[in-house]
Coordinates of C-alpha atoms (C1' of nucleotides) in Angstrom, one line a residue:
Chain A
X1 CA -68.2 -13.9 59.2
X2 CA -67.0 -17.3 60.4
X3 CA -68.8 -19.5 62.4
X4 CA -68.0 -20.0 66.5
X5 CA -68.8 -23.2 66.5
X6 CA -66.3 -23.8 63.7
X7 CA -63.6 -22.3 65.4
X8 CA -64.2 -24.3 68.4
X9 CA -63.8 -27.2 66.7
X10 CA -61.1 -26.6 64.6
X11 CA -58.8 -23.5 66.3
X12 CA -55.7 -25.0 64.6
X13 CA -57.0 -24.8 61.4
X14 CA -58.5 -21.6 61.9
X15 CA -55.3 -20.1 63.3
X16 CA -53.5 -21.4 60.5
X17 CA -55.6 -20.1 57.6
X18 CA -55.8 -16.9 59.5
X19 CA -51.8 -16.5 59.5
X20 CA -52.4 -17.5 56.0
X21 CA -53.9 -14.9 55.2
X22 CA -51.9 -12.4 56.8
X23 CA -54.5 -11.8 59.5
X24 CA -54.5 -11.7 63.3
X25 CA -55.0 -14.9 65.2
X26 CA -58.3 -14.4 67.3
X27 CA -58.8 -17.9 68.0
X28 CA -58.3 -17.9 71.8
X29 CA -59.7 -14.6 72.9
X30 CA -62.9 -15.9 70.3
X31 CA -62.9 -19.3 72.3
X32 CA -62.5 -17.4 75.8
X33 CA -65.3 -15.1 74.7
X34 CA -67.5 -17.7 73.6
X35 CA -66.9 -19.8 76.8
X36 CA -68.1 -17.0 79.1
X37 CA -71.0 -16.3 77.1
X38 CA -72.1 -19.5 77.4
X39 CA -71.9 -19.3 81.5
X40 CA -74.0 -16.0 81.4
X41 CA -76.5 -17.4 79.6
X42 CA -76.7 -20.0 81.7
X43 CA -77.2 -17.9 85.0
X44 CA -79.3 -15.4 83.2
X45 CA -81.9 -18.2 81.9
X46 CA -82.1 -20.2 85.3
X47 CA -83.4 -16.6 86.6
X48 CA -85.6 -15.7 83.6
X49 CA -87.4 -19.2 83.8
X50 CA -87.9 -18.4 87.6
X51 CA -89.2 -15.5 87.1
X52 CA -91.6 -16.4 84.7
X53 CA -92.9 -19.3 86.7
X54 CA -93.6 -16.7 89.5
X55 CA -95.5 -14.4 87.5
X56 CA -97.5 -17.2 86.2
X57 CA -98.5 -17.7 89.6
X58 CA -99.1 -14.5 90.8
X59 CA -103.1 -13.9 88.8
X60 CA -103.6 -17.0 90.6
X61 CA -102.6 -16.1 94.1
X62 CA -104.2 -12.6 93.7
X63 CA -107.6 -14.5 92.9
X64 CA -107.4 -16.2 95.8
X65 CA -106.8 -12.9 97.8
X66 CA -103.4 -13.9 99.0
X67 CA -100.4 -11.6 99.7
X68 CA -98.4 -10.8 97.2
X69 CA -95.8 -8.2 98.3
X70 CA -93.0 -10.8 99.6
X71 CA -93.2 -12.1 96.2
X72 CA -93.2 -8.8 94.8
X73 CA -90.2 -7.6 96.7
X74 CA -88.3 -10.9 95.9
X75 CA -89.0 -10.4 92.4
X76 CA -87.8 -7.0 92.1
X77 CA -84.1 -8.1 92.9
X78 CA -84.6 -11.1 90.4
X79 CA -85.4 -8.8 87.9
X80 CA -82.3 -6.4 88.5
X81 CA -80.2 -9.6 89.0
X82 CA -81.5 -10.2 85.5
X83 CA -81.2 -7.1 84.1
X84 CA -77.5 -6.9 85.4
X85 CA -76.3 -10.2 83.7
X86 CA -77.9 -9.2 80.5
X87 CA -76.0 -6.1 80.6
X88 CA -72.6 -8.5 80.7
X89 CA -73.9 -10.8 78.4
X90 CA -74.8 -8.3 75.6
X91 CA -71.2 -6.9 76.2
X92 CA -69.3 -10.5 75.4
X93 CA -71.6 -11.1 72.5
X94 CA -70.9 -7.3 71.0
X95 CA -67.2 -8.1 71.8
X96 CA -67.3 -11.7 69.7
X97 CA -69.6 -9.8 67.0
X98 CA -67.1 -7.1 66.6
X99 CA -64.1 -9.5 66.2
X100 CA -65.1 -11.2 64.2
X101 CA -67.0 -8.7 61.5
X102 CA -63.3 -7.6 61.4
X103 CA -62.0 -11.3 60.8
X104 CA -61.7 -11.9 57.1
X105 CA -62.6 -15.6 55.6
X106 CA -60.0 -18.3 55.7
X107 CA -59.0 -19.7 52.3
X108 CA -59.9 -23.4 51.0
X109 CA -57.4 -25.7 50.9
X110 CA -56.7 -25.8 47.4
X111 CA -55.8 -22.0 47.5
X112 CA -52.1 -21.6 47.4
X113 CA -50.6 -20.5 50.1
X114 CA -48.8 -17.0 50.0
X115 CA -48.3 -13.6 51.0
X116 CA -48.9 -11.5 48.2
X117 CA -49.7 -11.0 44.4
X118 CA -46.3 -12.1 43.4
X119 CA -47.4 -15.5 44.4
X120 CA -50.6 -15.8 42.7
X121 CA -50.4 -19.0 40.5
X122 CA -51.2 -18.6 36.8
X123 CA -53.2 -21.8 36.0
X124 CA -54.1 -21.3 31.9
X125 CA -54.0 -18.7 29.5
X126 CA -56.1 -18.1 26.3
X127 CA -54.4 -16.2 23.2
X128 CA -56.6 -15.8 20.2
X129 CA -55.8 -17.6 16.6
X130 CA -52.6 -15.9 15.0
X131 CA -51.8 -13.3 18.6
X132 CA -48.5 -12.4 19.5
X133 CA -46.8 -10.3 22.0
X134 CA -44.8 -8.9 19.0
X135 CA -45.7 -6.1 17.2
X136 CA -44.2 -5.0 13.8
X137 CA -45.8 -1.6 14.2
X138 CA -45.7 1.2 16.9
X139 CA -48.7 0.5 19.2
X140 CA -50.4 3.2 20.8
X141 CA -52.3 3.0 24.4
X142 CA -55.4 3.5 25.2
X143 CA -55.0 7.0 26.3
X144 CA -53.5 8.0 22.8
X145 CA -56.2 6.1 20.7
X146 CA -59.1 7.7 22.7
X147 CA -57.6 11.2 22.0
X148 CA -56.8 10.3 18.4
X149 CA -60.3 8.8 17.6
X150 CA -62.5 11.5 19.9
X151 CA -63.4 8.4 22.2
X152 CA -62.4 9.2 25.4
X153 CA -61.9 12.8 27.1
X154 CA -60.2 12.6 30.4
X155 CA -59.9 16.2 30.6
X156 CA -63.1 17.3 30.4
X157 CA -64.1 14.4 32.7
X158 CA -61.7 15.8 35.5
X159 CA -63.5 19.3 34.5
X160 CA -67.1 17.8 34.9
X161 CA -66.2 15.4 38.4
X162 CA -62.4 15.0 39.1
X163 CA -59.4 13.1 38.3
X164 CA -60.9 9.3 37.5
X165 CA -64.1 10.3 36.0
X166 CA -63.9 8.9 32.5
X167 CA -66.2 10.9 29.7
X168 CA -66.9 8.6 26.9
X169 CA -67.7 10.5 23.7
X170 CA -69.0 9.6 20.2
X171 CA -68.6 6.4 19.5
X172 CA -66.3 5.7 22.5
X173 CA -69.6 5.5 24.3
X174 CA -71.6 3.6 21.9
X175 CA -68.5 1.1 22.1
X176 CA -69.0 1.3 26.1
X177 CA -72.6 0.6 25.9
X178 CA -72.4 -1.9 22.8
X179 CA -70.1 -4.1 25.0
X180 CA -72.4 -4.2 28.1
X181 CA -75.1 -4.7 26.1
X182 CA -73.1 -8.0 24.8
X183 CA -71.6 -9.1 27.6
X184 CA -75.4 -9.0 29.3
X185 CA -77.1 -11.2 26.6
X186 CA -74.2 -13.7 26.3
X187 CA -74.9 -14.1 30.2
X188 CA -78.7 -14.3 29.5
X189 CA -79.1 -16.1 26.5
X190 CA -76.2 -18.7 27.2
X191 CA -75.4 -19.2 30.9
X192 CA -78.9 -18.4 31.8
X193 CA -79.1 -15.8 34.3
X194 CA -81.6 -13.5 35.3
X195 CA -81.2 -10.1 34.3
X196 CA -81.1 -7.3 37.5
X197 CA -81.1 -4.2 37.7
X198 CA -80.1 -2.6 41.0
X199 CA -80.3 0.0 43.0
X200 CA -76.4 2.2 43.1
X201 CA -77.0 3.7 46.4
X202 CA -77.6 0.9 49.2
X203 CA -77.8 1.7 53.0
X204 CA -74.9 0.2 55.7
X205 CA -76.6 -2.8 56.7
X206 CA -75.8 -4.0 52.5
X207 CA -72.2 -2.7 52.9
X208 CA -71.9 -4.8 56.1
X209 CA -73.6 -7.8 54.5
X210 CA -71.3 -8.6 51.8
X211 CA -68.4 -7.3 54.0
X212 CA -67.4 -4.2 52.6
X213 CA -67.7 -2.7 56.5
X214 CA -66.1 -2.6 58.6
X215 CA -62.4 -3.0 56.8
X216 CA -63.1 -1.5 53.9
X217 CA -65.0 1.6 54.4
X218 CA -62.4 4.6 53.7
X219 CA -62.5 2.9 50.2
X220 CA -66.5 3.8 50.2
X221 CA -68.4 7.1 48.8
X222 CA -70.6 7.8 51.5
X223 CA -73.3 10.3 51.2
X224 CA -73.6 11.6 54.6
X225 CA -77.2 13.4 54.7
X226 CA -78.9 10.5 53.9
X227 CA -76.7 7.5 54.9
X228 CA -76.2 6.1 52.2
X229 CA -73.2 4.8 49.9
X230 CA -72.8 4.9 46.2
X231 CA -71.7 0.7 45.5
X232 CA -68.2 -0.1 44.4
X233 CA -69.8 -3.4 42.8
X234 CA -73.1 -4.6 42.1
X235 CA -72.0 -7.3 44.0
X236 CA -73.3 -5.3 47.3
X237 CA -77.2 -4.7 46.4
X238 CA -77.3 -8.3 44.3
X239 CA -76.0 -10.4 46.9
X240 CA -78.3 -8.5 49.2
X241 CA -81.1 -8.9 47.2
X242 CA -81.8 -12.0 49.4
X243 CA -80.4 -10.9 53.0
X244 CA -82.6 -11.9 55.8
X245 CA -84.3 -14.6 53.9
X246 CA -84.6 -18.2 54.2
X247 CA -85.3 -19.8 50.7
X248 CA -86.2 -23.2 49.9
X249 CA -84.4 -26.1 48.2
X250 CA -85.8 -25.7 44.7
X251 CA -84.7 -21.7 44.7
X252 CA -81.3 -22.9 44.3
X253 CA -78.9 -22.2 42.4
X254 CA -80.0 -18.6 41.8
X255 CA -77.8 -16.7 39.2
X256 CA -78.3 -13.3 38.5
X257 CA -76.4 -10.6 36.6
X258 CA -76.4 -7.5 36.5
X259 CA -74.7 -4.4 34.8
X260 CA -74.4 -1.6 37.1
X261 CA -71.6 1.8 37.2
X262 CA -69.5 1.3 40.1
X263 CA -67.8 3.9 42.3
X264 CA -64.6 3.9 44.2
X265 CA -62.5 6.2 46.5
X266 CA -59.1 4.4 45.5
X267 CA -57.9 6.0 48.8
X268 CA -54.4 5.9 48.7
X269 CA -53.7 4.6 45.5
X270 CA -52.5 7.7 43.8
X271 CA -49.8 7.5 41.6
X272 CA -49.9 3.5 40.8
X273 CA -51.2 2.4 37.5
X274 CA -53.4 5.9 37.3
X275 CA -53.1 6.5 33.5
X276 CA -56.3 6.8 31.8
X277 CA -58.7 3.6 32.2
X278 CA -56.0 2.0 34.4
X279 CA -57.6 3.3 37.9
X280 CA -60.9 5.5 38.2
X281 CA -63.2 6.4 40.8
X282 CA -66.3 5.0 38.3
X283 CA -66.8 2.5 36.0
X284 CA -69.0 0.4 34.1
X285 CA -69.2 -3.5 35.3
X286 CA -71.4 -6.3 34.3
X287 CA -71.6 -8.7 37.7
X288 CA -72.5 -12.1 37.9
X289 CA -74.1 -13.4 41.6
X290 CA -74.4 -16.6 42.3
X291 CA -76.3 -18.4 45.2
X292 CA -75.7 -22.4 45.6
X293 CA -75.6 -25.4 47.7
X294 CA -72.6 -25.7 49.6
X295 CA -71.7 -28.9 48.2
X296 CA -71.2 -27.8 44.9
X297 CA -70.1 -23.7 45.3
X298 CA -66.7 -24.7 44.2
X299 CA -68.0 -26.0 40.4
X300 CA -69.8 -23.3 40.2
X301 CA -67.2 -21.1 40.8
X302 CA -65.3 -23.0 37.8
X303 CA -68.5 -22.4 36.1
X304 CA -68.3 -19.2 36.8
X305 CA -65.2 -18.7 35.4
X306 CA -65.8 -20.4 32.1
X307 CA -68.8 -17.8 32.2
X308 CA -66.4 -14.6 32.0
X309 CA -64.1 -16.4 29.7
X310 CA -66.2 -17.3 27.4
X311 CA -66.5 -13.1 27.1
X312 CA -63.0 -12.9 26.1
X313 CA -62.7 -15.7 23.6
X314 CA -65.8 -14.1 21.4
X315 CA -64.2 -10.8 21.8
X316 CA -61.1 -12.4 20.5
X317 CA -59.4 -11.0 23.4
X318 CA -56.6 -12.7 25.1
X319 CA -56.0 -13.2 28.8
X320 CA -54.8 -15.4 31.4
X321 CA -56.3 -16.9 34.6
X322 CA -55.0 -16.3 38.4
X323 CA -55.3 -18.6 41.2
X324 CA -54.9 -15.7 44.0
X325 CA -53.1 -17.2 46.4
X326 CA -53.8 -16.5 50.4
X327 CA -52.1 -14.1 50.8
X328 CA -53.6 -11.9 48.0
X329 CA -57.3 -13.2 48.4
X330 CA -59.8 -10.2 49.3
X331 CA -61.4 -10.0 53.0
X332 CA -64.1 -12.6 52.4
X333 CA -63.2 -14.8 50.0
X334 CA -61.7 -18.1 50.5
X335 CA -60.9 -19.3 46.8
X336 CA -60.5 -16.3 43.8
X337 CA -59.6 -16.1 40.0
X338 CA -58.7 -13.2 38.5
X339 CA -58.6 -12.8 34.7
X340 CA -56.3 -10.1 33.2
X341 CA -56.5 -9.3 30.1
X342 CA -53.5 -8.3 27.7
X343 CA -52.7 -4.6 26.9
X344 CA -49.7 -4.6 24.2
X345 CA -49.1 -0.8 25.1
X346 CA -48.6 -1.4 28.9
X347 CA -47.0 -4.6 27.9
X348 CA -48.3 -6.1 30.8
X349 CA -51.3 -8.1 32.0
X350 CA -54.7 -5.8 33.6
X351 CA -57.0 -7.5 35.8
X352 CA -60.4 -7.6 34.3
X353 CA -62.4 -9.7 36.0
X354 CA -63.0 -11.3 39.9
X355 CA -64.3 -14.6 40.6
X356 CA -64.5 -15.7 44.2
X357 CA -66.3 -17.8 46.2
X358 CA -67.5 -16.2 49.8
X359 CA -68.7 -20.0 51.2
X360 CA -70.8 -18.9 54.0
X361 CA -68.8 -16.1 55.0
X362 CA -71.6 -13.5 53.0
X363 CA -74.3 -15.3 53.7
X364 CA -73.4 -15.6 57.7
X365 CA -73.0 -11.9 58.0
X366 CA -76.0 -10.8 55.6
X367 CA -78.3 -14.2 57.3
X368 CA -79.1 -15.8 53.8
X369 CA -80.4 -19.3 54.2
X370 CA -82.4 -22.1 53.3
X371 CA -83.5 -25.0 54.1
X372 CA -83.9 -28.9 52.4
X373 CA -87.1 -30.7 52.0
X374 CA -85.8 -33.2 54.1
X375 CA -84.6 -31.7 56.8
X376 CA -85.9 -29.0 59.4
X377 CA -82.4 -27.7 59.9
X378 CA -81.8 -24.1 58.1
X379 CA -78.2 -24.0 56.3
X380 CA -76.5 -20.9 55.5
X381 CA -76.1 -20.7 51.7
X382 CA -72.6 -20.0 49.7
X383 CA -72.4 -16.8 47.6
X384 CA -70.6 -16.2 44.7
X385 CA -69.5 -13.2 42.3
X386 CA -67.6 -12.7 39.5
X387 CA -67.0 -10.2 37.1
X388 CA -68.6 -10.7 33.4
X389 CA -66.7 -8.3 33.3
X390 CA -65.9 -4.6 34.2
X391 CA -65.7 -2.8 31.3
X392 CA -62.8 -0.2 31.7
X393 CA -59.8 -2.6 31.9
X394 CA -61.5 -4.6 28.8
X395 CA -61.7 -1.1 26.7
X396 CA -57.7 -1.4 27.5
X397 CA -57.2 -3.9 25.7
X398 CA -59.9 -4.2 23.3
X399 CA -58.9 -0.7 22.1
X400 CA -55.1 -1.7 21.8
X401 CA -55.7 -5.0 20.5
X402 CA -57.7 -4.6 17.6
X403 CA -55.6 -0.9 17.0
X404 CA -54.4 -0.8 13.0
X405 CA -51.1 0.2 11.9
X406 CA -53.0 3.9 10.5
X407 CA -53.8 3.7 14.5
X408 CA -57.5 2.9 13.9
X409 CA -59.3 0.7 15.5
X410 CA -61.2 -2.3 14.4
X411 CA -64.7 -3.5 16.2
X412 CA -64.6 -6.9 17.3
X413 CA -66.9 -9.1 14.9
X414 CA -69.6 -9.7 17.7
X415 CA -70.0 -6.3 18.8
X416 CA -70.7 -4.9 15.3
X417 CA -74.4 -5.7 15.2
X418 CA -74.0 -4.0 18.7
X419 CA -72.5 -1.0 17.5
X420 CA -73.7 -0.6 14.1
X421 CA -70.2 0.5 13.0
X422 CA -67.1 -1.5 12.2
X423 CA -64.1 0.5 12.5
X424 CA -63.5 3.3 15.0
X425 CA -61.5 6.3 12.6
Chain B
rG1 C1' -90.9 19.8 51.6
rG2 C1' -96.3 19.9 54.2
rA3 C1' -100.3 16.7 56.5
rG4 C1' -102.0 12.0 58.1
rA5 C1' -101.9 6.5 58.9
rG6 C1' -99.3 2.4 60.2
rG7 C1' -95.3 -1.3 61.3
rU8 C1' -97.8 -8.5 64.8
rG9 C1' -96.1 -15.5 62.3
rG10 C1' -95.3 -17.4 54.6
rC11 C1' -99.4 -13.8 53.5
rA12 C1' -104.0 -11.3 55.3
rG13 C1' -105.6 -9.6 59.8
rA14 C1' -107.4 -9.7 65.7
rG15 C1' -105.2 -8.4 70.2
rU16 C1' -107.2 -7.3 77.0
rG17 C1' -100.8 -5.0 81.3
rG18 C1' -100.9 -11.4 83.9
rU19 C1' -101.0 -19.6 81.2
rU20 C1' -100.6 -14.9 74.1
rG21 C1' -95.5 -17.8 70.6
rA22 C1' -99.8 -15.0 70.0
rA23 C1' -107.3 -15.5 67.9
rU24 C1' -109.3 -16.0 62.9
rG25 C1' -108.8 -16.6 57.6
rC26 C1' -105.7 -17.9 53.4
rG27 C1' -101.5 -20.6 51.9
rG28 C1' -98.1 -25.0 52.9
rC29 C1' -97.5 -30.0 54.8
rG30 C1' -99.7 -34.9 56.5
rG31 C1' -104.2 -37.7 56.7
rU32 C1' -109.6 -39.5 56.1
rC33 C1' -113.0 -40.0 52.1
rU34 C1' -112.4 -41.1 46.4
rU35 C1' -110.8 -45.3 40.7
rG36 C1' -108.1 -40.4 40.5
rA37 C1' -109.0 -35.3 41.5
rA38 C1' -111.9 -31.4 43.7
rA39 C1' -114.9 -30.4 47.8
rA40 C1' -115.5 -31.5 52.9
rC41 C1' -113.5 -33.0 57.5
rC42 C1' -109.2 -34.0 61.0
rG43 C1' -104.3 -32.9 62.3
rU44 C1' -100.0 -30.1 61.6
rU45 C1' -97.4 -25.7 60.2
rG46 C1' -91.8 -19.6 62.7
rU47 C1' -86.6 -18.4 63.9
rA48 C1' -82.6 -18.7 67.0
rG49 C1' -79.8 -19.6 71.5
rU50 C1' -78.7 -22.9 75.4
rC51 C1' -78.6 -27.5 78.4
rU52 C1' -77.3 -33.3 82.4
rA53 C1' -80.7 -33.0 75.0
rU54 C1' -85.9 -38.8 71.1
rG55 C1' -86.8 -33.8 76.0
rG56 C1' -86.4 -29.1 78.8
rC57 C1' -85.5 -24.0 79.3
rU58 C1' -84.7 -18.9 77.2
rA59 C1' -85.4 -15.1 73.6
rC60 C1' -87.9 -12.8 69.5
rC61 C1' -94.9 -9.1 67.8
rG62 C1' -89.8 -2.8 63.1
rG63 C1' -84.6 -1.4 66.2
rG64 C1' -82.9 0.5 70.9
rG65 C1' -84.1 2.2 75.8
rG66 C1' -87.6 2.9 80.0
rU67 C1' -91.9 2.1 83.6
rU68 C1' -93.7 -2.6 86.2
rC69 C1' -93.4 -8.3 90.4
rG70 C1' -95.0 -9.0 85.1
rA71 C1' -95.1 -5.6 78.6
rA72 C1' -97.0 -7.3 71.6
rU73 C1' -100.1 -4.3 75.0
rC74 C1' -98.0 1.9 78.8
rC75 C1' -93.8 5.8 78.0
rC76 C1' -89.3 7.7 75.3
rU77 C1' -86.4 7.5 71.0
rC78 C1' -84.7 6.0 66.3
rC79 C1' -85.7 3.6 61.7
rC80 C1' -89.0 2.1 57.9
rU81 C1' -93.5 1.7 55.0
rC82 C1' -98.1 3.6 53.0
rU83 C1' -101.9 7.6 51.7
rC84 C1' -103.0 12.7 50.4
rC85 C1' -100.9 17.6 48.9
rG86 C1' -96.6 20.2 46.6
rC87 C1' -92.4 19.6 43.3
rC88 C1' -90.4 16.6 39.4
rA89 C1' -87.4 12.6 35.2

RNA sequence: GGAGAGGUGGCAGAGUGGUUGAAUGCGGCGGUCUUGAAAACCGUUGUAGUCUAUGGCUACCGGGGGUUCGAAUCCCUCCCUCUCCGCCA
C-alpha cells in the first residue's frame, strides 16, 4: 500500500511511476479523497470534544440537583450530528483504503523503465567451467528423462489430482527432497537464516498482507468451508509471521527461510509453457524473507541475490540474472531479479528464482513496524523475498544439464551425500 | 463433532453505565543510594489520527452494529482462544 502522505507530496512522481507501471493514475481522486477526510474529521472532533466536555459535567450538575433535560435534549442531536458525519467519514476512508489496496507499488528509480518482459535488462550471467550451449549429442527434456529413468509420472499425477500435479517417484523424489534439503542448510549454515516452517493454509487477512488480494485472488486455491487458502509462496505466512507487530531496533535484520509446497490456479495460462515441470498447480519452493531497515533494503536485496546464486554455482548450474523492468515488476514490488536457469532441451532460459524488494508497501498493508532507540517515532519496516529457489524449474535444468549421452543422469557433486546415489539410470 | 470458560495496556490481572487511557503486580526505561552491583525507594513507561502544533483535541479495552445525554461496563452479531469429552496422524 502506499503512503497518503507520500502521494501528497510527491503526485508527480507518483503519477509517473504509476504510468510506469502500467497502472491507473489515482493521484487526484486519492488527494481529493484525502482532503475531504481531513474536513470531516475536523467537524466530527469539534462535536466529539463537546460532547465529552458536557457529559463530564453532567455527574456534577446532577449532584447538585440541577436540571438536566435541556442538556439532555441538546445532546441527543449532537450525538446524531455525530453519528451522521462518522457515517461520511468512514465512507471516504473505505473509499481511499479500497483504492489504494488495488494500487500496486511504484518502482525505484534504478528500475528500468518498460512495459513488459521483453524489456527486462539482463545484468550478469554465470555459466559453469567448460558449459556450452552446444551439444554434440541429442539432448532429451525433462519430460523424456523422467519417463526414461521412472522419476517423474505426470500421468498418474493427473490421475491422483489433475493436470499440474507432479508425482515424483523413486529416486526422482529423493532427488526432490535431496535438493531442498541442500538448498535449506546452504541458507542456514552460510547466509545464516533461521529455519521456518510454516503453516500452507493461511486465512485472508495474510493474503491481503503481503498483497496477494485483492488483484490477485482468481490465481488463489480457496477452501471455501473454512476460509482459508492453500499459499502460492511461503512468502504469504513468513512475511506474516510478524503482521501487526512493532519490533525493536536490535530485531533487525530478520532473515528467515523456509521450504514450503506451493499451490497455484495458473488461471488462464493454459496452453503456454505447460509441458511437464514448466507450469504446475504445486510445487516445492525454498523462500527466503527478509525484514530490514529501510536504509539498507536495497543491499540486502543484492545480498539476497548472491544468496540464491550461490545455489546455482555449487549445483554447477548455469543461469542469468534479470533486472525486471517496470513494466514487468509484480503488484508490490518496486525493484526485482529474476534468475533463470538454462534448459538445453527448451533451448531457452526458465525463471527459477524471484528476488524483490516490497519497501514499505508489505509492511504498510500487513502494519509491520518498529521503532529506534532513539526515537519515539514507529517506522514501517521493508520486506523482502526471494526464491532460494523453487525447485521444479531447477529439476529442468538440473536433470537436462547433467543428462549423459546413454541419456543418464549424473547427480551434482554436492547433492550426493544428500542423495546417497550418484547417477540416476 | 458435543459441553463449558474466556477475549482489557509488553506480560499477568482488577474493573462500578458518568473526570477509567483504564487499579494492582511484573517487566522496560530514567534517577537516588553504592567503589561497582543487588536490594530498597522515587519517577516514567501504548498505538494512531488531526490541528492555528515544545502544546491541544479525537479515537482505540477481539471485530462490527445497537441502546443511552454518556458504554471497557447493557443488548445483538461475527471472529478467535482455552478447558473437558469424542475421533485421530
Amino acid at each position: 500500500m502506499l503512503d497518503v502522505k507520500f502521494i501528497r507530496e510527491n503526485p508527480e512522481l507518483v503519477r509517473q511511476g504509476l504510468i510506469n507501471k502500467n497502472s491507473q493514475d489515482i493521484v487526484d481522486e486519492i488527494i481529493n479523497l484525502y482532503e475531504k477526510r481531513r474536513t470531516l474529521i475536523a467537524k466530527t472532533e469539534e462535536l466529539k470534544a463537546k460532547k465529552n466536555k458536557v457529559s463530564a459535567e453532567i455527574p456534577k450538575l446532577k449532584k447538585a440537583g440541577k436540571d438536566t433535560s435541556n442538556i439532555f435534549a441538546e445532546m441527543k442531536q449532537v450525538g446524531d450530528e455525530i453519528s451522521q458525519l462518522d457515517g461520511s467519514l468512514k465512507e471516504v476512508e473505505d473509499n481511499i483504503e479500497n483504492i489504494l489496496r488495488s494500487t500496486p507499488n511504484i518502482a525505484h528509480e534504478s528500475v528500468p523503465v518498460g512495459k513488459s518482459a521483453e524489456e527486462n535488462v539482463e545484468v550478469r550471467r554465470w555459466l559453469p567451467e567448460g558449459f556450452s550451449f552446444d551439444n554434440d549429442f541429442k539432448v532429451l527434456d525433462h519430460v523424456e528423462l523422467g519417463k526414461k529413468l521412472k522419476l517423474l509420472d505426470f500421468e498418474r499425477g493427473t490421475k491422483i489430482a489433475g493436470s499440474g500435479f507432479p508425482l515424483y517417484t523413486a529416486k526422482g523424489a529423493t532427488l526432490e527432497r535431496a535438493l531442498i534439503n541442500f538448498m535449506l542448510d546452504v541458507h542456514l549454515q552460510k547466509h545464516n537464516y533461521t529455519e521456518i516452517m510454516p503453516p500452507v493454509l493461511v486465512n485472508r487477512d495474510s493474503m491481503k498482507g503481503t498483497g496477494q488480494i485483492p488483484k490477485m485472488e482468481e490465481d488463489m486455491y480457496f477452501i471455501e468451508k473454512d476460509g482459508l487458502y492453500p499459499i502460492p509462496t511461503a512468502e504469504v505466512p513468513i512475511t506474516n509471521i510478524h503482521r501487526e507487530e512493532i519490533l525493536s531496533e536490535k530485531d533487525l535484520p530478520i532473515k528467515y527461510v523456509g521450504y514450503s509446497p506451493c499451490f497455484r490456479r495458473e488461471a488462464g495460462s493454459y496452453g503456454k509453457d505447460s509441458k511437464g515441470f514448466l507450469r504446475v498447480h504445486q510445487f516445492n519452493k525454498v523462500e527466503m524473507v527478509k525484514f530490514s531497515f529501510p536504509e539498507n533494503s536495497y543491499e540486502e536485496l543484492e545480498l539476497m541475490v548472491k544468496d540464491a546464486e550461490d545455489i546455482l554455482q555449487a549445483l554447477k548450474i548455469p543461469y542469468r540474472i534479470l533486472m525486471l523492468c517496470t513494466g514487468d515488476l509484480s503488484f508490490s514490488a518496486a525493484k526485482c531479479y529474476d534468475i533463470e536457469t538454462w534448459s538445453p532441451a527448451e533451448n531457452k532460459w526458465l525463471e527459477a528464482s524471484s528476488c524483490s524488494n516490497f519497501e514499505s508497501f508489505q509492511a504498510r498493508r500487513a502494519n509491520i513496524r518498529f521503532k529506534r532507540e532513539a526515537n519515539k517515532k514507529t517506522e514501517f519496516v521493508h520486506t523482502l523475498n526471494g526464491s532460494g529457489l523453487a525447485t521444479s524449474r531447477l529439476m529442468v535444468s538440473l536433470l537436462e544439464n547433467y543428462q549423459t549421452p546413454e541419456g543418464k543422469v549424473i547427480v551434482p557433486k554436492v547433492l550426493q551425500k544428500y542423495t546417497g546415489f550418484e547417477i540416476l539410470d
